[in-house]
Amino acid sequence: MDLEKHSQKPVAPAEPAGGFRASDADRDRIADILREALALGRLDAEEHSERIDAVYRAKTMGELEPLVRDLPATSTGDRAAASPHTYGPDDATEPAETLVAIFSGSTRKGRWRVGRRTNAFALFGGIEIDLTEAIFGQRTTVINATAIFGSIEVRVPENISLRGGGTGIFGNFEVTTLEGTQPDAPVVVVNGYSVFGSIEAKPRRGKFIADLNRRLRKHLGH
C-alpha cells in the first residue's frame, strides 16, 4: 500500500476565539470597564484616553481583550447600581433617522428621543443636530454625517461621551473627544466625511444631562 497517497492532510488549526469580530455591545462592555477604572484611579486620564481610542478602532475580540486584561471586570448589576442612567429596550431593528439639507437648512433640537442611528446629508446646505435636551433611549448613538459644499454641526451635553472619526477633503472634520464621568453615561459617535464642507461635533458649554433616569421614565410613560 502506498502510504503517501493515503496519508491524511494536516487539519488546519481552529480559529482562535480572539479572531471573532467584535460587536458594538462588546466595545461598549470594554469601554464600561475602562471608564470605571478611570473613576477609581486605576488608570490615569492619558492611559484611559489611549485605551478608549483603541476600543473603538478594534475589529476583533482579540484586539479588545488585552485592553482590560490588567483590570478587574465589573458586573452589570454593579454598574447599574452606581449609575443614575437608565435606558429603554434597545431595538436593533429601529430604522435610522435621516436628515437632509440640499440648498437648504435642517435642524433637530429641543426635547426629542434620539434613535440608535442618525444619517445626516448636507449638499450646499446646513444641518444642526442639538442633543443638549434630547432623551437618549439607548447607550450608544451613532451619527453618520456627509457634508458636500455644506455644513453639519452636532452639539452635545458636557457630561456624556463623544467620539468619532472621519475625513475632510478640502474641508473640515472635527470631533471634540469627551469622556463622561459616570460609567454608564450616553455615548455619541460621529463618523463621516466632508468635501469642500465642514463637520463639527463638540459640547455646548453649560449644558448637562440632569436626572436622566426620571426624564427617560417620564418620556416612556412609566
PDB file of C-alpha atoms in Angstrom, residues 9-206:
ATOM      1  CA  LYS A   9      -3.753  16.109   5.087  1.00  0.00           C
ATOM      2  CA  PRO A  10      -2.975  18.013   8.265  1.00  0.00           C
ATOM      3  CA  VAL A  11      -6.042  19.559   9.848  1.00  0.00           C
ATOM      4  CA  ALA A  12      -5.956  23.343   9.932  1.00  0.00           C
ATOM      5  CA  PRO A  13      -5.978  24.722  13.488  1.00  0.00           C
ATOM      6  CA  ALA A  14      -9.269  26.111  14.704  1.00  0.00           C
ATOM      7  CA  GLU A  15      -9.684  29.849  14.537  1.00  0.00           C
ATOM      8  CA  PRO A  16      -8.873  31.272  17.984  1.00  0.00           C
ATOM      9  CA  ALA A  17     -11.724  32.843  19.898  1.00  0.00           C
ATOM     10  CA  GLY A  18      -9.910  36.168  19.765  1.00  0.00           C
ATOM     11  CA  GLY A  19     -10.354  36.176  15.983  1.00  0.00           C
ATOM     12  CA  PHE A  20     -14.119  36.653  16.213  1.00  0.00           C
ATOM     13  CA  ARG A  21     -15.417  40.024  15.043  1.00  0.00           C
ATOM     14  CA  ALA A  22     -16.288  42.409  17.875  1.00  0.00           C
ATOM     15  CA  SER A  23     -19.806  43.837  18.089  1.00  0.00           C
ATOM     16  CA  ASP A  24     -20.856  47.306  19.280  1.00  0.00           C
ATOM     17  CA  ALA A  25     -22.023  45.698  22.524  1.00  0.00           C
ATOM     18  CA  ASP A  26     -18.576  44.126  23.013  1.00  0.00           C
ATOM     19  CA  ARG A  27     -16.895  47.509  22.564  1.00  0.00           C
ATOM     20  CA  ASP A  28     -19.322  49.176  24.980  1.00  0.00           C
ATOM     21  CA  ARG A  29     -18.653  46.481  27.589  1.00  0.00           C
ATOM     22  CA  ILE A  30     -14.895  47.074  27.398  1.00  0.00           C
ATOM     23  CA  ALA A  31     -15.406  50.847  27.451  1.00  0.00           C
ATOM     24  CA  ASP A  32     -17.515  50.474  30.633  1.00  0.00           C
ATOM     25  CA  ILE A  33     -14.641  48.689  32.385  1.00  0.00           C
ATOM     26  CA  LEU A  34     -12.196  51.393  31.302  1.00  0.00           C
ATOM     27  CA  ARG A  35     -14.453  54.223  32.490  1.00  0.00           C
ATOM     28  CA  GLU A  36     -14.853  52.643  35.901  1.00  0.00           C
ATOM     29  CA  ALA A  37     -11.092  52.096  36.117  1.00  0.00           C
ATOM     30  CA  LEU A  38     -10.611  55.817  35.454  1.00  0.00           C
ATOM     31  CA  ALA A  39     -13.178  56.764  38.105  1.00  0.00           C
ATOM     32  CA  LEU A  40     -11.473  54.502  40.676  1.00  0.00           C
ATOM     33  CA  GLY A  41      -7.985  55.748  39.869  1.00  0.00           C
ATOM     34  CA  ARG A  42      -6.710  52.507  38.312  1.00  0.00           C
ATOM     35  CA  LEU A  43      -5.999  54.389  35.086  1.00  0.00           C
ATOM     36  CA  ASP A  44      -4.893  57.973  34.622  1.00  0.00           C
ATOM     37  CA  ALA A  45      -6.537  60.223  32.044  1.00  0.00           C
ATOM     38  CA  GLU A  46      -3.857  59.645  29.398  1.00  0.00           C
ATOM     39  CA  GLU A  47      -3.973  55.844  29.720  1.00  0.00           C
ATOM     40  CA  HIS A  48      -7.763  55.897  29.626  1.00  0.00           C
ATOM     41  CA  SER A  49      -7.847  58.064  26.504  1.00  0.00           C
ATOM     42  CA  GLU A  50      -5.366  55.804  24.674  1.00  0.00           C
ATOM     43  CA  ARG A  51      -7.294  52.645  25.532  1.00  0.00           C
ATOM     44  CA  ILE A  52     -10.698  54.126  24.667  1.00  0.00           C
ATOM     45  CA  ASP A  53      -9.382  55.140  21.250  1.00  0.00           C
ATOM     46  CA  ALA A  54      -8.131  51.581  20.751  1.00  0.00           C
ATOM     47  CA  VAL A  55     -11.526  50.151  21.797  1.00  0.00           C
ATOM     48  CA  TYR A  56     -13.411  51.899  19.013  1.00  0.00           C
ATOM     49  CA  ARG A  57     -10.736  51.048  16.433  1.00  0.00           C
ATOM     50  CA  ALA A  58     -10.784  47.355  17.360  1.00  0.00           C
ATOM     51  CA  LYS A  59     -12.229  44.931  14.824  1.00  0.00           C
ATOM     52  CA  THR A  60     -11.879  41.634  16.727  1.00  0.00           C
ATOM     53  CA  MET A  61     -12.241  40.310  20.261  1.00  0.00           C
ATOM     54  CA  GLY A  62      -8.510  39.585  20.237  1.00  0.00           C
ATOM     55  CA  GLU A  63      -7.852  43.323  19.952  1.00  0.00           C
ATOM     56  CA  LEU A  64     -10.298  44.198  22.743  1.00  0.00           C
ATOM     57  CA  GLU A  65      -9.319  41.711  25.444  1.00  0.00           C
ATOM     58  CA  PRO A  66      -5.741  42.972  26.074  1.00  0.00           C
ATOM     59  CA  LEU A  67      -7.103  46.463  26.808  1.00  0.00           C
ATOM     60  CA  VAL A  68      -8.680  45.285  30.088  1.00  0.00           C
ATOM     61  CA  ARG A  69      -6.521  42.269  30.892  1.00  0.00           C
ATOM     62  CA  ASP A  70      -4.917  44.103  33.838  1.00  0.00           C
ATOM     63  CA  LEU A  71      -8.245  45.428  35.177  1.00  0.00           C
ATOM     64  CA  PRO A  72     -10.971  43.726  37.243  1.00  0.00           C
ATOM     65  CA  ALA A  73     -14.243  43.130  35.422  1.00  0.00           C
ATOM     66  CA  THR A  74     -17.318  44.922  36.721  1.00  0.00           C
ATOM     67  CA  SER A  75     -20.645  43.156  36.896  1.00  0.00           C
ATOM     68  CA  THR A  76     -23.650  44.622  35.090  1.00  0.00           C
ATOM     69  CA  GLY A  77     -25.507  44.861  38.368  1.00  0.00           C
ATOM     70  CA  ASP A  78     -22.730  46.877  39.989  1.00  0.00           C
ATOM     71  CA  ARG A  79     -22.640  49.292  37.048  1.00  0.00           C
ATOM     72  CA  ALA A  80     -26.403  49.757  37.147  1.00  0.00           C
ATOM     73  CA  ALA A  81     -26.345  50.461  40.882  1.00  0.00           C
ATOM     74  CA  ALA A  82     -23.539  53.002  40.503  1.00  0.00           C
ATOM     75  CA  SER A  83     -25.159  54.936  37.668  1.00  0.00           C
ATOM     76  CA  PRO A  84     -28.340  57.016  37.500  1.00  0.00           C
ATOM     77  CA  HIS A  85     -28.711  56.377  33.759  1.00  0.00           C
ATOM     78  CA  THR A  86     -31.491  54.018  32.715  1.00  0.00           C
ATOM     79  CA  TYR A  87     -32.282  53.147  29.130  1.00  0.00           C
ATOM     80  CA  GLY A  88     -35.287  51.692  27.402  1.00  0.00           C
ATOM     81  CA  PRO A  89     -35.170  48.421  25.443  1.00  0.00           C
ATOM     82  CA  ASP A  90     -32.531  48.536  22.702  1.00  0.00           C
ATOM     83  CA  ASP A  91     -34.324  47.801  19.436  1.00  0.00           C
ATOM     84  CA  ALA A  92     -31.748  46.754  16.832  1.00  0.00           C
ATOM     85  CA  THR A  93     -34.418  46.870  14.105  1.00  0.00           C
ATOM     86  CA  GLU A  94     -35.232  50.524  14.707  1.00  0.00           C
ATOM     87  CA  PRO A  95     -34.819  52.433  11.414  1.00  0.00           C
ATOM     88  CA  ALA A  96     -32.275  55.211  11.213  1.00  0.00           C
ATOM     89  CA  GLU A  97     -33.496  58.799  11.267  1.00  0.00           C
ATOM     90  CA  THR A  98     -32.436  60.760   8.190  1.00  0.00           C
ATOM     91  CA  LEU A  99     -31.774  64.496   7.996  1.00  0.00           C
ATOM     92  CA  VAL A 100     -31.209  66.032   4.549  1.00  0.00           C
ATOM     93  CA  ALA A 101     -30.360  69.608   3.578  1.00  0.00           C
ATOM     94  CA  ILE A 102     -29.956  70.355  -0.147  1.00  0.00           C
ATOM     95  CA  PHE A 103     -29.658  74.082  -0.857  1.00  0.00           C
ATOM     96  CA  SER A 104     -31.499  74.499   2.440  1.00  0.00           C
ATOM     97  CA  GLY A 105     -31.219  74.043   6.198  1.00  0.00           C
ATOM     98  CA  SER A 106     -32.379  71.347   8.619  1.00  0.00           C
ATOM     99  CA  THR A 107     -32.438  71.455  12.419  1.00  0.00           C
ATOM    100  CA  ARG A 108     -33.117  68.804  15.052  1.00  0.00           C
ATOM    101  CA  LYS A 109     -33.216  70.178  18.585  1.00  0.00           C
ATOM    102  CA  GLY A 110     -35.281  70.506  21.743  1.00  0.00           C
ATOM    103  CA  ARG A 111     -36.772  67.588  23.685  1.00  0.00           C
ATOM    104  CA  TRP A 112     -36.673  64.551  21.384  1.00  0.00           C
ATOM    105  CA  ARG A 113     -35.836  60.880  21.691  1.00  0.00           C
ATOM    106  CA  VAL A 114     -32.548  60.061  19.989  1.00  0.00           C
ATOM    107  CA  GLY A 115     -32.502  56.829  17.999  1.00  0.00           C
ATOM    108  CA  ARG A 116     -29.636  54.375  17.618  1.00  0.00           C
ATOM    109  CA  ARG A 117     -28.562  55.861  14.301  1.00  0.00           C
ATOM    110  CA  THR A 118     -28.991  59.164  12.511  1.00  0.00           C
ATOM    111  CA  ASN A 119     -27.881  59.810   8.922  1.00  0.00           C
ATOM    112  CA  ALA A 120     -27.189  63.448   8.057  1.00  0.00           C
ATOM    113  CA  PHE A 121     -26.521  64.614   4.477  1.00  0.00           C
ATOM    114  CA  ALA A 122     -25.843  68.248   3.580  1.00  0.00           C
ATOM    115  CA  LEU A 123     -25.321  69.366  -0.039  1.00  0.00           C
ATOM    116  CA  PHE A 124     -24.940  73.137  -0.393  1.00  0.00           C
ATOM    117  CA  GLY A 125     -26.913  73.324   2.854  1.00  0.00           C
ATOM    118  CA  GLY A 126     -26.594  73.185   6.619  1.00  0.00           C
ATOM    119  CA  ILE A 127     -27.730  70.750   9.320  1.00  0.00           C
ATOM    120  CA  GLU A 128     -27.781  71.384  13.074  1.00  0.00           C
ATOM    121  CA  ILE A 129     -28.202  68.452  15.475  1.00  0.00           C
ATOM    122  CA  ASP A 130     -28.595  69.650  19.063  1.00  0.00           C
ATOM    123  CA  LEU A 131     -28.610  66.842  21.649  1.00  0.00           C
ATOM    124  CA  THR A 132     -28.379  69.030  24.751  1.00  0.00           C
ATOM    125  CA  GLU A 133     -32.066  68.492  25.683  1.00  0.00           C
ATOM    126  CA  ALA A 134     -32.564  65.137  23.980  1.00  0.00           C
ATOM    127  CA  ILE A 135     -33.618  61.872  25.590  1.00  0.00           C
ATOM    128  CA  PHE A 136     -31.139  59.059  24.994  1.00  0.00           C
ATOM    129  CA  GLY A 137     -33.183  55.871  24.635  1.00  0.00           C
ATOM    130  CA  GLN A 138     -30.076  53.674  24.276  1.00  0.00           C
ATOM    131  CA  ARG A 139     -26.490  53.698  25.469  1.00  0.00           C
ATOM    132  CA  THR A 140     -24.740  54.353  22.127  1.00  0.00           C
ATOM    133  CA  THR A 141     -25.914  56.767  19.443  1.00  0.00           C
ATOM    134  CA  VAL A 142     -24.176  56.859  16.052  1.00  0.00           C
ATOM    135  CA  ILE A 143     -24.410  59.827  13.699  1.00  0.00           C
ATOM    136  CA  ASN A 144     -23.229  59.236  10.126  1.00  0.00           C
ATOM    137  CA  ALA A 145     -22.529  62.638   8.600  1.00  0.00           C
ATOM    138  CA  THR A 146     -21.774  63.627   4.996  1.00  0.00           C
ATOM    139  CA  ALA A 147     -21.237  67.263   4.006  1.00  0.00           C
ATOM    140  CA  ILE A 148     -20.547  68.264   0.395  1.00  0.00           C
ATOM    141  CA  PHE A 149     -20.204  72.025  -0.013  1.00  0.00           C
ATOM    142  CA  GLY A 150     -22.266  72.171   3.167  1.00  0.00           C
ATOM    143  CA  SER A 151     -22.003  72.017   6.953  1.00  0.00           C
ATOM    144  CA  ILE A 152     -23.160  69.734   9.766  1.00  0.00           C
ATOM    145  CA  GLU A 153     -22.939  70.785  13.406  1.00  0.00           C
ATOM    146  CA  VAL A 154     -23.519  68.414  16.329  1.00  0.00           C
ATOM    147  CA  ARG A 155     -23.831  69.775  19.871  1.00  0.00           C
ATOM    148  CA  VAL A 156     -23.944  67.532  22.942  1.00  0.00           C
ATOM    149  CA  PRO A 157     -24.164  67.966  26.738  1.00  0.00           C
ATOM    150  CA  GLU A 158     -20.872  68.242  28.576  1.00  0.00           C
ATOM    151  CA  ASN A 159     -21.372  65.146  30.730  1.00  0.00           C
ATOM    152  CA  ILE A 160     -21.686  62.473  28.028  1.00  0.00           C
ATOM    153  CA  SER A 161     -19.015  60.678  25.984  1.00  0.00           C
ATOM    154  CA  LEU A 162     -18.326  61.981  22.480  1.00  0.00           C
ATOM    155  CA  ARG A 163     -16.029  60.449  19.908  1.00  0.00           C
ATOM    156  CA  GLY A 164     -15.814  59.716  16.226  1.00  0.00           C
ATOM    157  CA  GLY A 165     -13.671  59.678  13.151  1.00  0.00           C
ATOM    158  CA  GLY A 166     -13.788  60.949   9.618  1.00  0.00           C
ATOM    159  CA  THR A 167     -12.054  62.795   6.827  1.00  0.00           C
ATOM    160  CA  GLY A 168     -12.089  66.300   5.456  1.00  0.00           C
ATOM    161  CA  ILE A 169     -11.302  66.569   1.733  1.00  0.00           C
ATOM    162  CA  PHE A 170     -10.656  70.244   1.052  1.00  0.00           C
ATOM    163  CA  GLY A 171     -12.873  70.642   4.078  1.00  0.00           C
ATOM    164  CA  ASN A 172     -13.027  70.202   7.847  1.00  0.00           C
ATOM    165  CA  PHE A 173     -13.931  67.226  10.055  1.00  0.00           C
ATOM    166  CA  GLU A 174     -13.551  67.897  13.776  1.00  0.00           C
ATOM    167  CA  VAL A 175     -14.835  65.958  16.785  1.00  0.00           C
ATOM    168  CA  THR A 176     -14.003  67.181  20.290  1.00  0.00           C
ATOM    169  CA  THR A 177     -13.471  63.986  22.313  1.00  0.00           C
ATOM    170  CA  LEU A 178     -15.317  63.774  25.645  1.00  0.00           C
ATOM    171  CA  GLU A 179     -15.408  61.078  28.304  1.00  0.00           C
ATOM    172  CA  GLY A 180     -18.421  61.001  30.609  1.00  0.00           C
ATOM    173  CA  THR A 181     -17.538  60.910  34.290  1.00  0.00           C
ATOM    174  CA  GLN A 182     -20.255  58.354  35.060  1.00  0.00           C
ATOM    175  CA  PRO A 183     -19.589  54.756  33.945  1.00  0.00           C
ATOM    176  CA  ASP A 184     -22.919  54.425  32.117  1.00  0.00           C
ATOM    177  CA  ALA A 185     -23.101  57.876  30.513  1.00  0.00           C
ATOM    178  CA  PRO A 186     -24.524  58.028  26.975  1.00  0.00           C
ATOM    179  CA  VAL A 187     -22.020  57.698  24.116  1.00  0.00           C
ATOM    180  CA  VAL A 188     -22.344  59.674  20.871  1.00  0.00           C
ATOM    181  CA  VAL A 189     -20.167  58.574  17.941  1.00  0.00           C
ATOM    182  CA  VAL A 190     -19.904  60.885  14.917  1.00  0.00           C
ATOM    183  CA  ASN A 191     -18.499  59.367  11.719  1.00  0.00           C
ATOM    184  CA  GLY A 192     -18.347  60.618   8.151  1.00  0.00           C
ATOM    185  CA  TYR A 193     -16.567  62.896   5.727  1.00  0.00           C
ATOM    186  CA  SER A 194     -16.760  66.373   4.269  1.00  0.00           C
ATOM    187  CA  VAL A 195     -15.860  67.526   0.770  1.00  0.00           C
ATOM    188  CA  PHE A 196     -15.395  71.292   0.490  1.00  0.00           C
ATOM    189  CA  GLY A 197     -17.539  71.420   3.614  1.00  0.00           C
ATOM    190  CA  SER A 198     -17.471  71.212   7.396  1.00  0.00           C
ATOM    191  CA  ILE A 199     -18.485  68.664  10.033  1.00  0.00           C
ATOM    192  CA  GLU A 200     -18.063  69.669  13.656  1.00  0.00           C
ATOM    193  CA  ALA A 201     -19.116  67.916  16.883  1.00  0.00           C
ATOM    194  CA  LYS A 202     -18.444  69.417  20.291  1.00  0.00           C
ATOM    195  CA  PRO A 203     -20.068  70.061  23.700  1.00  0.00           C
ATOM    196  CA  ARG A 204     -22.281  73.045  24.339  1.00  0.00           C
ATOM    197  CA  ARG A 205     -20.803  74.675  27.411  1.00  0.00           C
ATOM    198  CA  GLY A 206     -23.057  74.811  30.441  1.00  0.00           C
TER     199      GLY A 206
END
